Amino acid sequence: EPEVTQTPSHQVTQMGQEVILRCVPISNHLYFYWYRQILGQKVEFLVSFYNNEISEKSEIFDDQFSVERPDGSNFTLKIRSTKLEDSAMYFCASRRNKKSNQPQHFGDGTRLSIL
Amino acid sequence: SQKIEQNSEALNIQEGKTATLTCNYTNYSPAYLQWYRQDPGRGPVFLLLIRENEKEKRKERLKVTFDTTLKQSLFHITASQPADSATYLCALAFLDYGGSQGNLIFGKGTKLSVKP
């Protein structure tokens, strides 16, 4: 069964450094998302992306964050200058279309550790 | 703002029994609601989706109900097995909160432990 893949599985970065998290969504899906989960807390929405532009973003998704779909398969999340509080699991998700019977499928996440 | 509450942080049951997990929300009714399973260190795995005009959905040993009057969804696992032990998340899409784009608001989850 097709799945969302994310790399790397674990990223350790010094505070203030830039980090790029990568995702390959399911191939025929049109809607893409990033979520994060701080340890012990709930999954939180960051941003949705469709037709090569951001559709919605949460308050968490400030100017330090950006997303890109540089080619036909990858979907990336960039954090420009990381902070300690950015440490979390970051999940990518994709969805086939906008119909309300279409679920989101998640990858296994990237664990981001900021030192 | 919308709040989602899963009433138990943890639920322990005996193998073979039915597990029932609850998801309550405030204010507006979601356009649809999804249940996911999450194992430690893994991403959420989709289980079932139910729309606001549906009362019940089933898939094998799983059943979800949706009561917009009570603002509640129930998730049932019948004939539970130790392999069902995991955290179960409910996630809601509200049209006024980016739901038309599919953005999900998650509950904190209920950790289910099924003892042999």
PDB file of C-alpha atoms in Angstrom:
ATOM      1  CA  GLU A   1       0.000   0.000   0.000  1.00  0.00           C
ATOM      2  CA  PRO A   2       1.406   3.453  -0.868  1.00  0.00           C
ATOM      3  CA  GLU A   3       2.720   5.411   2.068  1.00  0.00           C
ATOM      4  CA  VAL A   4       4.126   8.775   3.032  1.00  0.00           C
ATOM      5  CA  THR A   5       7.874   8.634   3.646  1.00  0.00           C
ATOM      6  CA  GLN A   6       9.909  11.102   5.669  1.00  0.00           C
ATOM      7  CA  THR A   7      13.628  11.675   6.012  1.00  0.00           C
ATOM      8  CA  PRO A   8      15.618  11.800   8.131  1.00  0.00           C
ATOM      9  CA  SER A   9      14.028   9.830  10.936  1.00  0.00           C
ATOM     10  CA  HIS A  10      16.065  11.780  13.484  1.00  0.00           C
ATOM     11  CA  GLN A  11      17.748  15.170  13.081  1.00  0.00           C
ATOM     12  CA  VAL A  12      19.984  16.746  15.714  1.00  0.00           C
ATOM     13  CA  THR A  13      20.788  20.419  15.160  1.00  0.00           C
ATOM     14  CA  GLN A  14      22.408  23.248  17.068  1.00  0.00           C
ATOM     15  CA  MET A  15      20.143  26.112  18.086  1.00  0.00           C
ATOM     16  CA  GLY A  16      20.149  28.864  15.468  1.00  0.00           C
ATOM     17  CA  GLN A  17      20.925  26.518  12.596  1.00  0.00           C
ATOM     18  CA  GLU A  18      18.677  25.925   9.628  1.00  0.00           C
ATOM     19  CA  VAL A  19      17.046  22.540   9.178  1.00  0.00           C
ATOM     20  CA  ILE A  20      15.142  21.009   6.273  1.00  0.00           C
ATOM     21  CA  LEU A  21      12.771  18.116   6.814  1.00  0.00           C
ATOM     22  CA  ARG A  22      11.798  16.083   3.790  1.00  0.00           C
ATOM     23  CA  CYS A  23       8.681  14.210   2.814  1.00  0.00           C
ATOM     24  CA  VAL A  24       7.544  12.195  -0.169  1.00  0.00           C
ATOM     25  CA  PRO A  25       3.735  12.205  -0.183  1.00  0.00           C
ATOM     26  CA  ILE A  26       1.617   9.477  -1.766  1.00  0.00           C
ATOM     27  CA  SER A  27       1.981   9.926  -5.502  1.00  0.00           C
ATOM     28  CA  ASN A  28      -1.571  10.747  -6.595  1.00  0.00           C
ATOM     29  CA  HIS A  29      -2.336  12.982  -3.632  1.00  0.00           C
ATOM     30  CA  LEU A  30      -2.919  16.697  -4.110  1.00  0.00           C
ATOM     31  CA  TYR A  31      -3.072  18.118  -0.571  1.00  0.00           C
ATOM     32  CA  PHE A  32      -0.075  18.162   1.740  1.00  0.00           C
ATOM     33  CA  TYR A  33       0.325  19.009   5.400  1.00  0.00           C
ATOM     34  CA  TRP A  34       2.850  19.392   8.172  1.00  0.00           C
ATOM     35  CA  TYR A  35       2.020  18.733  11.810  1.00  0.00           C
ATOM     36  CA  ARG A  36       4.179  18.609  14.897  1.00  0.00           C
ATOM     37  CA  GLN A  37       3.948  16.749  18.186  1.00  0.00           C
ATOM     38  CA  ILE A  38       5.936  17.913  21.180  1.00  0.00           C
ATOM     39  CA  LEU A  39       6.784  15.010  23.469  1.00  0.00           C
ATOM     40  CA  GLY A  40       3.753  14.031  25.548  1.00  0.00           C
ATOM     41  CA  GLN A  41       1.464  16.522  23.855  1.00  0.00           C
ATOM     42  CA  LYS A  42      -1.098  16.378  21.094  1.00  0.00           C
ATOM     43  CA  VAL A  43      -0.511  16.539  17.368  1.00  0.00           C
ATOM     44  CA  GLU A  44      -0.752  20.164  16.185  1.00  0.00           C
ATOM     45  CA  PHE A  45      -1.447  21.487  12.701  1.00  0.00           C
ATOM     46  CA  LEU A  46       1.255  23.677  11.148  1.00  0.00           C
ATOM     47  CA  VAL A  47       0.438  24.235   7.484  1.00  0.00           C
ATOM     48  CA  SER A  48      -1.512  22.938   4.505  1.00  0.00           C
ATOM     49  CA  PHE A  49      -0.351  23.175   0.913  1.00  0.00           C
ATOM     50  CA  TYR A  50      -2.171  22.797  -2.374  1.00  0.00           C
ATOM     51  CA  ASN A  51      -1.448  23.733  -5.960  1.00  0.00           C
ATOM     52  CA  ASN A  52       2.037  24.961  -5.041  1.00  0.00           C
ATOM     53  CA  GLU A  53       0.941  27.408  -2.422  1.00  0.00           C
ATOM     54  CA  ILE A  54       0.065  27.542   1.252  1.00  0.00           C
ATOM     55  CA  SER A  55      -3.669  27.113   1.888  1.00  0.00           C
ATOM     56  CA  GLU A  56      -3.741  27.573   5.653  1.00  0.00           C
ATOM     57  CA  LYS A  57      -1.215  28.016   8.406  1.00  0.00           C
ATOM     58  CA  SER A  58      -1.439  28.008  12.179  1.00  0.00           C
ATOM     59  CA  GLU A  59      -0.055  30.524  14.643  1.00  0.00           C
ATOM     60  CA  ILE A  60       2.892  28.194  15.194  1.00  0.00           C
ATOM     61  CA  PHE A  61       3.932  28.577  11.558  1.00  0.00           C
ATOM     62  CA  ASP A  62       5.708  31.923  11.855  1.00  0.00           C
ATOM     63  CA  ASP A  63       8.292  33.570   9.600  1.00  0.00           C
ATOM     64  CA  GLN A  64      10.932  31.057  10.632  1.00  0.00           C
ATOM     65  CA  PHE A  65       9.035  28.308   8.825  1.00  0.00           C
ATOM     66  CA  SER A  66       8.629  27.758   5.112  1.00  0.00           C
ATOM     67  CA  VAL A  67       7.419  24.942   2.893  1.00  0.00           C
ATOM     68  CA  GLU A  68       8.239  24.029  -0.640  1.00  0.00           C
ATOM     69  CA  ARG A  69       7.466  21.430  -3.243  1.00  0.00           C
ATOM     70  CA  PRO A  70      10.666  21.710  -5.251  1.00  0.00           C
ATOM     71  CA  ASP A  71       9.814  18.951  -7.699  1.00  0.00           C
ATOM     72  CA  GLY A  72       6.946  16.585  -8.464  1.00  0.00           C
ATOM     73  CA  SER A  73       7.572  14.304  -5.525  1.00  0.00           C
ATOM     74  CA  ASN A  74       9.198  16.032  -2.535  1.00  0.00           C
ATOM     75  CA  PHE A  75       7.565  18.311   0.013  1.00  0.00           C
ATOM     76  CA  THR A  76       9.878  20.073   2.462  1.00  0.00           C
ATOM     77  CA  LEU A  77       9.602  22.003   5.700  1.00  0.00           C
ATOM     78  CA  LYS A  78      12.390  24.444   6.475  1.00  0.00           C
ATOM     79  CA  ILE A  79      13.027  26.034   9.835  1.00  0.00           C
ATOM     80  CA  ARG A  80      15.385  28.941   9.246  1.00  0.00           C
ATOM     81  CA  SER A  81      16.819  29.560  12.709  1.00  0.00           C
ATOM     82  CA  THR A  82      15.917  26.783  15.094  1.00  0.00           C
ATOM     83  CA  LYS A  83      14.996  27.352  18.732  1.00  0.00           C
ATOM     84  CA  LEU A  84      15.025  24.919  21.626  1.00  0.00           C
ATOM     85  CA  GLU A  85      11.220  24.858  21.600  1.00  0.00           C
ATOM     86  CA  ASP A  86      11.221  23.565  18.024  1.00  0.00           C
ATOM     87  CA  SER A  87      12.249  20.170  19.380  1.00  0.00           C
ATOM     88  CA  ALA A  88       9.390  17.825  18.461  1.00  0.00           C
ATOM     89  CA  MET A  89       8.246  15.109  16.094  1.00  0.00           C
ATOM     90  CA  TYR A  90       7.309  16.570  12.742  1.00  0.00           C
ATOM     91  CA  PHE A  91       4.781  14.663  10.676  1.00  0.00           C
ATOM     92  CA  CYS A  92       4.013  15.079   7.007  1.00  0.00           C
ATOM     93  CA  ALA A  93       0.594  14.028   5.715  1.00  0.00           C
ATOM     94  CA  SER A  94      -1.077  13.883   2.336  1.00  0.00           C
ATOM     95  CA  ARG A  95      -4.621  13.578   1.101  1.00  0.00           C
ATOM     96  CA  ARG A  96      -5.918  12.570  -2.281  1.00  0.00           C
ATOM     97  CA  ASN A  97      -8.420  15.389  -2.742  1.00  0.00           C
ATOM     98  CA  LYS A  98     -10.703  17.757  -0.896  1.00  0.00           C
ATOM     99  CA  LYS A  99     -13.705  15.465  -0.641  1.00  0.00           C
ATOM    100  CA  SER A 100     -14.860  14.927   2.924  1.00  0.00           C
ATOM    101  CA  ASN A 101     -14.556  11.162   2.683  1.00  0.00           C
ATOM    102  CA  GLN A 102     -10.830  11.347   1.988  1.00  0.00           C
ATOM    103  CA  PRO A 103      -8.577  10.851   5.018  1.00  0.00           C
ATOM    104  CA  GLN A 104      -5.092  12.158   5.616  1.00  0.00           C
ATOM    105  CA  HIS A 105      -2.263   9.652   5.624  1.00  0.00           C
ATOM    106  CA  PHE A 106       0.729  10.346   7.797  1.00  0.00           C
ATOM    107  CA  GLY A 107       4.386   9.487   7.598  1.00  0.00           C
ATOM    108  CA  ASP A 108       6.359   8.165  10.548  1.00  0.00           C
ATOM    109  CA  GLY A 109       7.821  11.545  11.275  1.00  0.00           C
ATOM    110  CA  THR A 110      11.186  13.190  11.834  1.00  0.00           C
ATOM    111  CA  ARG A 111      12.312  13.569  15.410  1.00  0.00           C
ATOM    112  CA  LEU A 112      13.972  17.005  15.598  1.00  0.00           C
ATOM    113  CA  SER A 113      16.251  17.610  18.557  1.00  0.00           C
ATOM    114  CA  ILE A 114      17.619  21.123  19.054  1.00  0.00           C
ATOM    115  CA  LEU A 115      20.684  21.412  21.263  1.00  0.00           C
TER     116      LEU A 115
ATOM    117  CA  SER B   1     -11.715  28.161  19.947  1.00  0.00           C
ATOM    118  CA  GLN B   2     -12.555  24.543  19.317  1.00  0.00           C
ATOM    119  CA  LYS B   3     -11.688  22.043  22.038  1.00  0.00           C
ATOM    120  CA  ILE B   4     -11.440  18.322  21.651  1.00  0.00           C
ATOM    121  CA  GLU B   5     -11.360  16.085  24.699  1.00  0.00           C
ATOM    122  CA  GLN B   6     -10.697  12.395  24.857  1.00  0.00           C
ATOM    123  CA  ASN B   7     -12.070  11.531  28.228  1.00  0.00           C
ATOM    124  CA  SER B   8      -9.482   9.005  29.346  1.00  0.00           C
ATOM    125  CA  GLU B   9      -5.758   9.334  29.164  1.00  0.00           C
ATOM    126  CA  ALA B  10      -5.494   5.599  29.694  1.00  0.00           C
ATOM    127  CA  LEU B  11      -7.851   2.641  29.416  1.00  0.00           C
ATOM    128  CA  ASN B  12      -7.007  -0.879  30.594  1.00  0.00           C
ATOM    129  CA  ILE B  13      -9.169  -3.807  29.534  1.00  0.00           C
ATOM    130  CA  GLN B  14      -9.025  -7.574  29.373  1.00  0.00           C
ATOM    131  CA  GLU B  15      -8.460  -9.400  26.116  1.00  0.00           C
ATOM    132  CA  GLY B  16     -11.717 -10.305  24.393  1.00  0.00           C
ATOM    133  CA  LYS B  17     -13.662  -7.388  25.853  1.00  0.00           C
ATOM    134  CA  THR B  18     -14.928  -4.368  23.928  1.00  0.00           C
ATOM    135  CA  ALA B  19     -12.923  -1.173  24.318  1.00  0.00           C
ATOM    136  CA  THR B  20     -14.925   2.048  24.074  1.00  0.00           C
ATOM    137  CA  LEU B  21     -13.102   5.354  23.656  1.00  0.00           C
ATOM    138  CA  THR B  22     -14.776   8.747  23.777  1.00  0.00           C
ATOM    139  CA  CYS B  23     -14.108  11.975  21.922  1.00  0.00           C
ATOM    140  CA  ASN B  24     -16.019  15.116  22.872  1.00  0.00           C
ATOM    141  CA  TYR B  25     -15.884  18.510  21.213  1.00  0.00           C
ATOM    142  CA  THR B  26     -17.205  21.962  21.985  1.00  0.00           C
ATOM    143  CA  ASN B  27     -18.908  24.603  19.897  1.00  0.00           C
ATOM    144  CA  TYR B  28     -19.350  23.807  16.248  1.00  0.00           C
ATOM    145  CA  SER B  29     -19.840  20.384  14.727  1.00  0.00           C
ATOM    146  CA  PRO B  30     -17.006  19.145  12.557  1.00  0.00           C
ATOM    147  CA  ALA B  31     -17.485  18.441   8.885  1.00  0.00           C
ATOM    148  CA  TYR B  32     -15.946  15.052   9.558  1.00  0.00           C
ATOM    149  CA  LEU B  33     -14.051  13.179  12.190  1.00  0.00           C
ATOM    150  CA  GLN B  34     -11.252  10.653  11.922  1.00  0.00           C
ATOM    151  CA  TRP B  35      -9.801   8.095  14.307  1.00  0.00           C
ATOM    152  CA  TYR B  36      -6.136   7.208  14.199  1.00  0.00           C
ATOM    153  CA  ARG B  37      -3.896   4.724  15.942  1.00  0.00           C
ATOM    154  CA  GLN B  38      -0.444   5.843  17.083  1.00  0.00           C
ATOM    155  CA  ASP B  39       2.284   3.522  18.316  1.00  0.00           C
ATOM    156  CA  PRO B  40       5.304   4.899  20.229  1.00  0.00           C
ATOM    157  CA  GLY B  41       7.698   6.750  17.940  1.00  0.00           C
ATOM    158  CA  ARG B  42       5.442   6.287  14.898  1.00  0.00           C
ATOM    159  CA  GLY B  43       3.069   8.450  12.926  1.00  0.00           C
ATOM    160  CA  PRO B  44      -0.718   8.305  13.215  1.00  0.00           C
ATOM    161  CA  VAL B  45      -2.258   5.487  11.183  1.00  0.00           C
ATOM    162  CA  PHE B  46      -5.714   6.152   9.741  1.00  0.00           C
ATOM    163  CA  LEU B  47      -8.483   3.824  10.927  1.00  0.00           C
ATOM    164  CA  LEU B  48     -11.936   5.254  10.234  1.00  0.00           C
ATOM    165  CA  LEU B  49     -13.572   8.453   8.997  1.00  0.00           C
ATOM    166  CA  ILE B  50     -17.147   9.501   9.688  1.00  0.00           C
ATOM    167  CA  ARG B  51     -18.910  12.517   8.221  1.00  0.00           C
ATOM    168  CA  GLU B  52     -21.315  14.841  10.022  1.00  0.00           C
ATOM    169  CA  ASN B  53     -24.349  13.339   8.280  1.00  0.00           C
ATOM    170  CA  GLU B  54     -23.397   9.775   9.226  1.00  0.00           C
ATOM    171  CA  LYS B  55     -24.327   8.046  12.459  1.00  0.00           C
ATOM    172  CA  GLU B  56     -22.120   4.982  12.372  1.00  0.00           C
ATOM    173  CA  LYS B  57     -19.246   3.408  10.434  1.00  0.00           C
ATOM    174  CA  ARG B  58     -17.760  -0.062  10.739  1.00  0.00           C
ATOM    175  CA  LYS B  59     -14.586  -1.760   9.614  1.00  0.00           C
ATOM    176  CA  GLU B  60     -13.896  -5.292  10.759  1.00  0.00           C
ATOM    177  CA  ARG B  61     -13.700  -5.129  14.605  1.00  0.00           C
ATOM    178  CA  LEU B  62     -13.873  -1.348  14.655  1.00  0.00           C
ATOM    179  CA  LYS B  63     -16.948   0.835  14.946  1.00  0.00           C
ATOM    180  CA  VAL B  64     -17.300   4.583  15.245  1.00  0.00           C
ATOM    181  CA  THR B  65     -20.432   6.545  16.058  1.00  0.00           C
ATOM    182  CA  PHE B  66     -21.070  10.253  15.748  1.00  0.00           C
ATOM    183  CA  ASP B  67     -23.707  12.138  17.742  1.00  0.00           C
ATOM    184  CA  THR B  68     -23.849  15.816  16.824  1.00  0.00           C
ATOM    185  CA  THR B  69     -26.456  16.470  19.541  1.00  0.00           C
ATOM    186  CA  LEU B  70     -24.159  15.200  22.282  1.00  0.00           C
ATOM    187  CA  LYS B  71     -21.091  16.567  20.410  1.00  0.00           C
ATOM    188  CA  GLN B  72     -19.488  13.188  20.838  1.00  0.00           C
ATOM    189  CA  SER B  73     -17.917  10.333  18.922  1.00  0.00           C
ATOM    190  CA  LEU B  74     -17.462   6.846  20.329  1.00  0.00           C
ATOM    191  CA  PHE B  75     -14.861   4.427  19.018  1.00  0.00           C
ATOM    192  CA  HIS B  76     -15.300   0.737  19.747  1.00  0.00           C
ATOM    193  CA  ILE B  77     -12.898  -2.169  19.337  1.00  0.00           C
ATOM    194  CA  THR B  78     -14.693  -5.465  19.780  1.00  0.00           C
ATOM    195  CA  ALA B  79     -12.970  -8.724  20.757  1.00  0.00           C
ATOM    196  CA  SER B  80      -9.893  -6.706  21.739  1.00  0.00           C
ATOM    197  CA  GLN B  81      -6.428  -8.248  21.476  1.00  0.00           C
ATOM    198  CA  PRO B  82      -3.090  -7.334  23.074  1.00  0.00           C
ATOM    199  CA  ALA B  83      -1.988  -6.173  19.594  1.00  0.00           C
ATOM    200  CA  ASP B  84      -4.643  -3.453  19.821  1.00  0.00           C
ATOM    201  CA  SER B  85      -2.630  -1.789  22.587  1.00  0.00           C
ATOM    202  CA  ALA B  86      -1.721   1.698  21.345  1.00  0.00           C
ATOM    203  CA  THR B  87      -2.745   5.337  21.666  1.00  0.00           C
ATOM    204  CA  TYR B  88      -5.916   6.218  19.771  1.00  0.00           C
ATOM    205  CA  LEU B  89      -6.402   9.752  18.525  1.00  0.00           C
ATOM    206  CA  CYS B  90      -9.524  11.485  17.357  1.00  0.00           C
ATOM    207  CA  ALA B  91      -9.087  14.277  14.839  1.00  0.00           C
ATOM    208  CA  LEU B  92     -11.724  16.710  13.645  1.00  0.00           C
ATOM    209  CA  ALA B  93     -12.012  18.963  10.623  1.00  0.00           C
ATOM    210  CA  PHE B  94     -14.081  22.099  11.098  1.00  0.00           C
ATOM    211  CA  LEU B  95     -15.035  24.072   8.029  1.00  0.00           C
ATOM    212  CA  ASP B  96     -14.536  27.364   9.824  1.00  0.00           C
ATOM    213  CA  TYR B  97     -11.056  26.363  10.943  1.00  0.00           C
ATOM    214  CA  GLY B  98      -9.478  25.404   7.677  1.00  0.00           C
ATOM    215  CA  GLY B  99     -11.491  22.218   7.513  1.00  0.00           C
ATOM    216  CA  SER B 100     -12.294  22.782   3.898  1.00  0.00           C
ATOM    217  CA  GLN B 101      -8.590  22.294   3.325  1.00  0.00           C
ATOM    218  CA  GLY B 102      -8.597  19.236   5.549  1.00  0.00           C
ATOM    219  CA  ASN B 103      -6.707  20.725   8.489  1.00  0.00           C
ATOM    220  CA  LEU B 104      -7.222  18.497  11.490  1.00  0.00           C
ATOM    221  CA  ILE B 105      -7.518  19.365  15.162  1.00  0.00           C
ATOM    222  CA  PHE B 106      -6.413  16.446  17.312  1.00  0.00           C
ATOM    223  CA  GLY B 107      -7.353  15.275  20.765  1.00  0.00           C
ATOM    224  CA  LYS B 108      -4.613  14.242  23.166  1.00  0.00           C
ATOM    225  CA  GLY B 109      -5.359  10.582  22.694  1.00  0.00           C
ATOM    226  CA  THR B 110      -6.302   7.643  24.867  1.00  0.00           C
ATOM    227  CA  LYS B 111      -3.686   4.998  25.615  1.00  0.00           C
ATOM    228  CA  LEU B 112      -5.331   1.602  25.413  1.00  0.00           C
ATOM    229  CA  SER B 113      -3.755  -1.419  27.096  1.00  0.00           C
ATOM    230  CA  VAL B 114      -5.264  -4.833  26.428  1.00  0.00           C
ATOM    231  CA  LYS B 115      -4.133  -7.452  28.933  1.00  0.00           C
ATOM    232  CA  PRO B 116      -3.986 -11.136  27.986  1.00  0.00           C
TER     233      PRO B 116
END
